[in-house]
Amino acid sequence: MSSPWGLGIGAAIVMGALLGLPALILVPVIVLIVQGIWGRIDVTFLLVVAVCAGLGAGRATMEGEPAVPADLAESTGARLQVESLPRTSAAGDSVLVSTEMLTFDSGSRPADDLIVLAWLPEGERVAPGDSFDVGWSVDPLDVVDPGYGTYVESRGAVAVGRIWWLSDRSDGSAFYRRLIDLRHRVGDGLQKVLPGDAGALASGIVTGDDSGLSEAAREAFLRTGTTHITAVSGSNVAMLLAIWNLVIPAGRNRRLLVVQALIIVSIWMYAIVVGLESPALRAAIMASLILLAGRYGRRPDLLTLLALTSAGMVLWNPDHVRMVAFWLSVVATAAIIMRVPTAPGVGWKPLSRGVLEGVVLAQIATLPIVLWTFGTWSLTSVLANGLLSPLMWLAFPLCFVLAAIVVVVPWIAPIAALVPLIPLEISLSVVRILGAAMPPLDFHNAGLAGVVAVAVPCLAGLAFLGSDPKRWGGIVASQWRRRPVAVVALLIGPALGFLTALLLVLVRA
């Protein structure tokens, strides 16, 4: 059973970092409502979560806003240092850089370590620690598209730059450079032995680089709400663990220190190779803690571990709460944990049923985030994700094995590629068919009221389909018999909020 203390502390810190000072009121009120339904008020717990919300809010305010030069857009060049691993997308490779010097037509001057999201010239590879002179054009966030600006800001950058050329280069970390070269070698090798979109899909599954997808395939993934398949997420790390489970079955050997150290190192090496994206970082932390707990005979509650891991990430870097990938990963993982059985010795039938139910539950849980961020949603997304789930559980390990073959014994890779090609092509066919079946619904004009109108029934669905609906239903029924007026008072507020939001959506439509 999940620990209310762990869940409360973790959630309070994250909400504090997200909402700031208002969380000092909102979090205790929510806890008080839940305790009221439960039938027991714990003042100590209430005070602790209030302090944790204040801790999260205080940590977020510690990140001061950097002073952006008024003439930054007039800069024609700079001396930069690479601060992050590069990320690859259809638009090219991007990387976070800090400025050491800015160049203008009138001359150069020192810069105050401004963080800029810079797009690299085609074919150029850089690694953390590299420094170089560049010719570029740069735009502060107040002149870029608001949605894109929010994404750039969530990565800690104050501007977007397009680098045209590099010179006077000084190489940084050789370790990171080798990992980046390995990522490109794996991605290029997969696309070489697998034809067309299948190779790009395999590359996206293993490395997160799906830039080779055709425009038609990319649009089909967008229409069906399945772009997360080619994005590096916790499922990639989970699949890596599953491969280790096949190689070293549960038993005495799995508990050997050298084996557990090898598994943990491989997980973190993979997370670094794919760029330490928020979902991969969270999954790597959780996987490491689970393995270490198992060594000492402990089985941590996954939902509590998720809450505390998320809180730790936010305390380390408050920018995580502004990243859509962070929230989608945390919410989807929580929904899946609620349905997937984790007890030892669970058969494949209940496990498969739990995974499929978890995928559906994750779609429900993330729907408000998707609508708020992207403004569109496809009715085919639940069906598409349900059909792709078993296919991906087959394709993921096969693609990882093929990636190892590509690197170690590339001469047999063309033959080995025939095996993962089957689930990959079936997956692409499913996405294309469902993508063409129905256009996505447009919610851009619904606004916050529309998101609230969708979020309330989604929360009700989570409560009904969650891990223990009968238990919570019994608690509510018991409190209804004892305190009907209090239960009505606790439920009438959300109900009125939902009806008001729905009315606003209908009026706008």
mmCIF file of C-alpha atoms in Angstrom, residues 107-361:
data_model
loop_
_atom_site.group_PDB
_atom_site.id
_atom_site.type_symbol
_atom_site.label_atom_id
_atom_site.label_comp_id
_atom_site.label_asym_id
_atom_site.label_seq_id
_atom_site.Cartn_x
_atom_site.Cartn_y
_atom_site.Cartn_z
ATOM 1 C CA GLY A 107 32.565 45.161 -31.511
ATOM 2 C CA SER A 108 32.536 42.540 -28.772
ATOM 3 C CA ARG A 109 31.806 42.554 -25.058
ATOM 4 C CA PRO A 110 31.724 39.979 -22.243
ATOM 5 C CA ALA A 111 28.400 38.250 -21.597
ATOM 6 C CA ASP A 112 26.981 37.147 -18.255
ATOM 7 C CA ASP A 113 26.625 33.407 -18.923
ATOM 8 C CA LEU A 114 23.278 33.673 -20.676
ATOM 9 C CA ILE A 115 21.760 30.270 -21.471
ATOM 10 C CA VAL A 116 20.620 29.988 -25.087
ATOM 11 C CA LEU A 117 18.954 27.103 -26.915
ATOM 12 C CA ALA A 118 21.095 26.921 -30.046
ATOM 13 C CA TRP A 119 20.363 25.027 -33.263
ATOM 14 C CA LEU A 120 23.497 23.560 -34.826
ATOM 15 C CA PRO A 121 24.523 23.549 -38.498
ATOM 16 C CA GLU A 122 23.623 20.323 -40.297
ATOM 17 C CA GLY A 123 26.100 17.524 -39.597
ATOM 18 C CA GLU A 124 27.862 19.391 -36.759
ATOM 19 C CA ARG A 125 28.434 17.418 -33.548
ATOM 20 C CA VAL A 126 29.277 18.956 -30.190
ATOM 21 C CA ALA A 127 29.582 17.650 -26.637
ATOM 22 C CA PRO A 128 29.263 19.206 -23.164
ATOM 23 C CA GLY A 129 32.313 21.287 -22.350
ATOM 24 C CA ASP A 130 33.097 22.226 -25.977
ATOM 25 C CA SER A 131 33.701 25.929 -26.563
ATOM 26 C CA PHE A 132 33.898 27.787 -29.872
ATOM 27 C CA ASP A 133 33.277 31.022 -31.720
ATOM 28 C CA VAL A 134 30.107 31.174 -33.815
ATOM 29 C CA GLY A 135 28.281 33.291 -36.289
ATOM 30 C CA TRP A 136 24.619 33.247 -35.434
ATOM 31 C CA SER A 137 21.261 34.953 -35.278
ATOM 32 C CA VAL A 138 19.504 35.007 -31.909
ATOM 33 C CA ASP A 139 15.980 35.877 -30.739
ATOM 34 C CA PRO A 140 14.912 36.600 -27.140
ATOM 35 C CA LEU A 141 11.857 34.660 -25.972
ATOM 36 C CA ASP A 142 9.544 37.673 -26.159
ATOM 37 C CA VAL A 143 9.718 37.610 -29.973
ATOM 38 C CA VAL A 144 9.208 33.872 -30.543
ATOM 39 C CA ASP A 145 5.949 31.905 -30.623
ATOM 40 C CA PRO A 146 4.512 31.780 -27.054
ATOM 41 C CA GLY A 147 4.129 28.011 -27.034
ATOM 42 C CA TYR A 148 7.669 27.446 -28.270
ATOM 43 C CA GLY A 149 8.929 30.117 -25.886
ATOM 44 C CA THR A 150 7.404 28.244 -22.944
ATOM 45 C CA TYR A 151 9.251 25.089 -24.011
ATOM 46 C CA VAL A 152 12.562 26.946 -24.374
ATOM 47 C CA GLU A 153 12.076 28.623 -21.000
ATOM 48 C CA SER A 154 11.361 25.246 -19.391
ATOM 49 C CA ARG A 155 14.834 24.174 -20.473
ATOM 50 C CA GLY A 156 16.331 27.133 -18.637
ATOM 51 C CA ALA A 157 17.141 29.213 -21.728
ATOM 52 C CA VAL A 158 16.423 32.910 -22.280
ATOM 53 C CA ALA A 159 16.768 32.990 -26.081
ATOM 54 C CA VAL A 160 16.858 30.873 -29.232
ATOM 55 C CA GLY A 161 19.860 30.983 -31.540
ATOM 56 C CA ARG A 162 20.609 29.599 -34.990
ATOM 57 C CA ILE A 163 24.314 28.895 -35.470
ATOM 58 C CA TRP A 164 25.583 29.337 -39.037
ATOM 59 C CA TRP A 165 29.252 28.441 -38.565
ATOM 60 C CA LEU A 166 31.764 27.422 -35.862
ATOM 61 C CA SER A 167 35.489 28.209 -35.502
ATOM 62 C CA ASP A 168 38.343 28.210 -32.968
ATOM 63 C CA ARG A 169 36.951 25.090 -31.361
ATOM 64 C CA SER A 170 38.158 23.705 -28.033
ATOM 65 C CA ASP A 171 36.922 20.186 -27.288
ATOM 66 C CA GLY A 172 35.445 19.359 -23.892
ATOM 67 C CA SER A 173 34.540 15.971 -22.435
ATOM 68 C CA ALA A 174 35.877 13.002 -24.432
ATOM 69 C CA PHE A 175 33.513 10.731 -22.472
ATOM 70 C CA TYR A 176 30.396 12.564 -23.654
ATOM 71 C CA ARG A 177 31.773 12.757 -27.181
ATOM 72 C CA ARG A 178 32.123 8.973 -27.334
ATOM 73 C CA LEU A 179 28.571 8.518 -26.059
ATOM 74 C CA ILE A 180 27.216 10.945 -28.665
ATOM 75 C CA ASP A 181 29.140 9.152 -31.394
ATOM 76 C CA LEU A 182 27.690 5.860 -30.149
ATOM 77 C CA ARG A 183 24.154 7.280 -30.317
ATOM 78 C CA HIS A 184 24.668 8.395 -33.914
ATOM 79 C CA ARG A 185 26.288 5.079 -34.796
ATOM 80 C CA VAL A 186 23.323 3.150 -33.409
ATOM 81 C CA GLY A 187 20.717 5.408 -35.027
ATOM 82 C CA ASP A 188 22.445 5.436 -38.411
ATOM 83 C CA GLY A 189 23.009 1.669 -38.258
ATOM 84 C CA LEU A 190 19.350 0.917 -37.503
ATOM 85 C CA GLN A 191 18.173 3.122 -40.359
ATOM 86 C CA LYS A 192 20.666 1.447 -42.673
ATOM 87 C CA VAL A 193 19.485 -2.126 -42.038
ATOM 88 C CA LEU A 194 15.767 -1.322 -41.696
ATOM 89 C CA PRO A 195 14.039 0.297 -44.670
ATOM 90 C CA GLY A 196 12.231 3.629 -44.638
ATOM 91 C CA ASP A 197 10.010 4.573 -41.715
ATOM 92 C CA ALA A 198 10.691 1.259 -39.954
ATOM 93 C CA GLY A 199 14.349 2.242 -39.501
ATOM 94 C CA ALA A 200 13.421 5.717 -38.277
ATOM 95 C CA LEU A 201 10.906 4.203 -35.841
ATOM 96 C CA ALA A 202 13.535 1.772 -34.515
ATOM 97 C CA SER A 203 16.000 4.638 -34.118
ATOM 98 C CA GLY A 204 13.375 6.640 -32.232
ATOM 99 C CA ILE A 205 12.615 3.710 -29.925
ATOM 100 C CA VAL A 206 16.267 3.128 -29.006
ATOM 101 C CA THR A 207 17.849 6.597 -29.164
ATOM 102 C CA GLY A 208 14.906 9.023 -29.313
ATOM 103 C CA ASP A 209 16.010 10.239 -32.762
ATOM 104 C CA ASP A 210 13.001 9.880 -35.066
ATOM 105 C CA SER A 211 14.148 12.617 -37.470
ATOM 106 C CA GLY A 212 14.198 10.098 -40.323
ATOM 107 C CA LEU A 213 10.411 9.608 -40.272
ATOM 108 C CA SER A 214 8.612 10.714 -43.408
ATOM 109 C CA GLU A 215 6.213 13.639 -43.123
ATOM 110 C CA ALA A 216 3.258 11.316 -43.723
ATOM 111 C CA ALA A 217 4.318 8.985 -40.908
ATOM 112 C CA ARG A 218 5.046 11.877 -38.561
ATOM 113 C CA GLU A 219 1.595 13.345 -39.224
ATOM 114 C CA ALA A 220 -0.019 9.944 -38.604
ATOM 115 C CA PHE A 221 1.701 9.659 -35.216
ATOM 116 C CA LEU A 222 0.504 13.170 -34.329
ATOM 117 C CA ARG A 223 -3.070 12.420 -35.414
ATOM 118 C CA THR A 224 -3.231 9.254 -33.311
ATOM 119 C CA GLY A 225 -1.549 10.715 -30.222
ATOM 120 C CA THR A 226 1.250 8.135 -30.317
ATOM 121 C CA THR A 227 4.307 10.384 -30.720
ATOM 122 C CA HIS A 228 5.453 9.273 -27.260
ATOM 123 C CA ILE A 229 6.487 5.933 -28.777
ATOM 124 C CA THR A 230 9.512 7.494 -30.463
ATOM 125 C CA ALA A 231 10.242 9.830 -27.544
ATOM 126 C CA VAL A 232 12.675 8.668 -24.895
ATOM 127 C CA SER A 233 10.592 7.813 -21.829
ATOM 128 C CA GLY A 234 10.504 5.602 -18.789
ATOM 129 C CA SER A 235 9.328 2.699 -20.937
ATOM 130 C CA ASN A 236 12.733 2.622 -22.637
ATOM 131 C CA VAL A 237 14.453 2.164 -19.287
ATOM 132 C CA ALA A 238 11.833 -0.413 -18.250
ATOM 133 C CA MET A 239 12.563 -2.324 -21.444
ATOM 134 C CA LEU A 240 16.281 -2.259 -20.696
ATOM 135 C CA LEU A 241 15.512 -3.773 -17.295
ATOM 136 C CA ALA A 242 13.326 -6.416 -18.964
ATOM 137 C CA ILE A 243 16.226 -7.402 -21.227
ATOM 138 C CA TRP A 244 18.457 -7.762 -18.174
ATOM 139 C CA ASN A 245 15.764 -9.954 -16.585
ATOM 140 C CA LEU A 246 15.936 -12.266 -19.592
ATOM 141 C CA VAL A 247 19.726 -12.378 -19.540
ATOM 142 C CA ILE A 248 19.989 -12.841 -15.765
ATOM 143 C CA PRO A 249 16.785 -14.383 -14.339
ATOM 144 C CA ALA A 250 15.708 -13.640 -10.785
ATOM 145 C CA GLY A 251 17.724 -15.569 -8.243
ATOM 146 C CA ARG A 252 21.008 -15.531 -6.424
ATOM 147 C CA ASN A 253 23.015 -14.182 -9.347
ATOM 148 C CA ARG A 254 20.738 -11.134 -9.658
ATOM 149 C CA ARG A 255 21.553 -10.157 -6.072
ATOM 150 C CA LEU A 256 25.317 -10.157 -6.641
ATOM 151 C CA LEU A 257 26.790 -6.698 -6.124
ATOM 152 C CA VAL A 258 28.735 -6.788 -9.388
ATOM 153 C CA VAL A 259 25.589 -7.739 -11.360
ATOM 154 C CA GLN A 260 23.456 -5.011 -9.800
ATOM 155 C CA ALA A 261 26.243 -2.477 -10.314
ATOM 156 C CA LEU A 262 26.480 -3.512 -13.987
ATOM 157 C CA ILE A 263 22.711 -3.113 -14.454
ATOM 158 C CA ILE A 264 22.662 0.305 -12.771
ATOM 159 C CA VAL A 265 25.664 1.524 -14.788
ATOM 160 C CA SER A 266 24.048 0.347 -18.037
ATOM 161 C CA ILE A 267 20.811 2.169 -17.152
ATOM 162 C CA TRP A 268 22.624 5.446 -16.468
ATOM 163 C CA MET A 269 24.821 5.074 -19.544
ATOM 164 C CA TYR A 270 21.677 4.686 -21.630
ATOM 165 C CA ALA A 271 19.994 7.675 -19.957
ATOM 166 C CA ILE A 272 23.058 9.791 -20.745
ATOM 167 C CA VAL A 273 23.250 8.527 -24.333
ATOM 168 C CA VAL A 274 19.658 9.636 -25.003
ATOM 169 C CA GLY A 275 20.351 13.076 -23.525
ATOM 170 C CA LEU A 276 19.176 12.731 -19.890
ATOM 171 C CA GLU A 277 15.667 13.775 -20.839
ATOM 172 C CA SER A 278 13.351 14.290 -17.856
ATOM 173 C CA PRO A 279 11.437 10.982 -18.297
ATOM 174 C CA ALA A 280 14.617 8.939 -18.752
ATOM 175 C CA LEU A 281 16.266 10.636 -15.764
ATOM 176 C CA ARG A 282 13.257 9.904 -13.550
ATOM 177 C CA ALA A 283 13.088 6.295 -14.705
ATOM 178 C CA ALA A 284 16.838 5.799 -14.156
ATOM 179 C CA ILE A 285 16.583 7.124 -10.596
ATOM 180 C CA MET A 286 13.578 4.927 -9.818
ATOM 181 C CA ALA A 287 15.155 1.823 -11.386
ATOM 182 C CA SER A 288 18.375 2.344 -9.415
ATOM 183 C CA LEU A 289 16.489 2.739 -6.130
ATOM 184 C CA ILE A 290 14.357 -0.337 -6.826
ATOM 185 C CA LEU A 291 17.447 -2.439 -7.510
ATOM 186 C CA LEU A 292 19.243 -1.172 -4.403
ATOM 187 C CA ALA A 293 16.140 -1.771 -2.271
ATOM 188 C CA GLY A 294 15.898 -5.313 -3.595
ATOM 189 C CA ARG A 295 19.468 -5.958 -2.553
ATOM 190 C CA TYR A 296 18.469 -5.287 1.059
ATOM 191 C CA GLY A 297 15.265 -7.290 0.857
ATOM 192 C CA ARG A 298 12.903 -4.327 0.490
ATOM 193 C CA ARG A 299 10.102 -3.844 -2.038
ATOM 194 C CA PRO A 300 9.411 -0.110 -2.301
ATOM 195 C CA ASP A 301 5.915 1.081 -3.111
ATOM 196 C CA LEU A 302 6.192 2.362 -6.682
ATOM 197 C CA LEU A 303 3.659 5.179 -6.335
ATOM 198 C CA THR A 304 5.422 6.541 -3.246
ATOM 199 C CA LEU A 305 8.796 6.155 -4.945
ATOM 200 C CA LEU A 306 7.478 8.047 -7.979
ATOM 201 C CA ALA A 307 6.283 10.944 -5.796
ATOM 202 C CA LEU A 308 9.562 11.204 -3.873
ATOM 203 C CA THR A 309 11.692 10.864 -7.017
ATOM 204 C CA SER A 310 9.709 13.620 -8.741
ATOM 205 C CA ALA A 311 10.102 15.829 -5.658
ATOM 206 C CA GLY A 312 13.848 15.225 -5.598
ATOM 207 C CA MET A 313 14.156 16.157 -9.275
ATOM 208 C CA VAL A 314 12.188 19.357 -8.699
ATOM 209 C CA LEU A 315 14.321 20.329 -5.707
ATOM 210 C CA TRP A 316 17.450 19.762 -7.798
ATOM 211 C CA ASN A 317 16.111 21.635 -10.829
ATOM 212 C CA PRO A 318 12.798 23.515 -10.465
ATOM 213 C CA ASP A 319 12.621 23.939 -14.258
ATOM 214 C CA HIS A 320 11.307 20.363 -14.427
ATOM 215 C CA VAL A 321 7.828 21.545 -13.399
ATOM 216 C CA ARG A 322 7.661 23.644 -16.579
ATOM 217 C CA MET A 323 8.509 20.709 -18.849
ATOM 218 C CA VAL A 324 5.547 19.008 -20.513
ATOM 219 C CA ALA A 325 7.592 15.805 -20.861
ATOM 220 C CA PHE A 326 8.076 15.716 -17.077
ATOM 221 C CA TRP A 327 4.346 15.951 -16.353
ATOM 222 C CA LEU A 328 3.292 13.531 -19.084
ATOM 223 C CA SER A 329 5.847 11.017 -17.828
ATOM 224 C CA VAL A 330 4.930 11.356 -14.139
ATOM 225 C CA VAL A 331 1.159 11.262 -14.696
ATOM 226 C CA ALA A 332 1.282 8.377 -17.197
ATOM 227 C CA THR A 333 3.608 6.383 -14.945
ATOM 228 C CA ALA A 334 1.326 6.929 -11.943
ATOM 229 C CA ALA A 335 -1.681 5.726 -13.956
ATOM 230 C CA ILE A 336 0.154 2.613 -15.141
ATOM 231 C CA ILE A 337 1.392 1.827 -11.617
ATOM 232 C CA MET A 338 -2.219 1.952 -10.419
ATOM 233 C CA ARG A 339 -3.171 -0.929 -12.727
ATOM 234 C CA VAL A 340 -0.110 -3.100 -13.353
ATOM 235 C CA PRO A 341 0.245 -5.850 -10.712
ATOM 236 C CA THR A 342 3.673 -5.792 -9.046
ATOM 237 C CA ALA A 343 3.414 -8.719 -6.621
ATOM 238 C CA PRO A 344 6.003 -11.500 -7.105
ATOM 239 C CA GLY A 345 4.892 -14.475 -9.169
ATOM 240 C CA VAL A 346 2.160 -12.695 -11.134
ATOM 241 C CA GLY A 347 1.173 -14.687 -14.209
ATOM 242 C CA TRP A 348 1.461 -13.349 -17.734
ATOM 243 C CA LYS A 349 -2.322 -13.070 -18.184
ATOM 244 C CA PRO A 350 -3.026 -10.674 -15.284
ATOM 245 C CA LEU A 351 0.198 -8.838 -16.100
ATOM 246 C CA SER A 352 -0.820 -8.377 -19.753
ATOM 247 C CA ARG A 353 -4.314 -7.291 -18.742
ATOM 248 C CA GLY A 354 -2.851 -4.843 -16.230
ATOM 249 C CA VAL A 355 -0.511 -3.344 -18.839
ATOM 250 C CA LEU A 356 -3.337 -2.804 -21.320
ATOM 251 C CA GLU A 357 -5.577 -1.294 -18.652
ATOM 252 C CA GLY A 358 -2.676 0.876 -17.545
ATOM 253 C CA VAL A 359 -2.216 2.208 -21.080
ATOM 254 C CA VAL A 360 -5.902 3.177 -21.257
ATOM 255 C CA LEU A 361 -5.715 4.742 -17.804
#
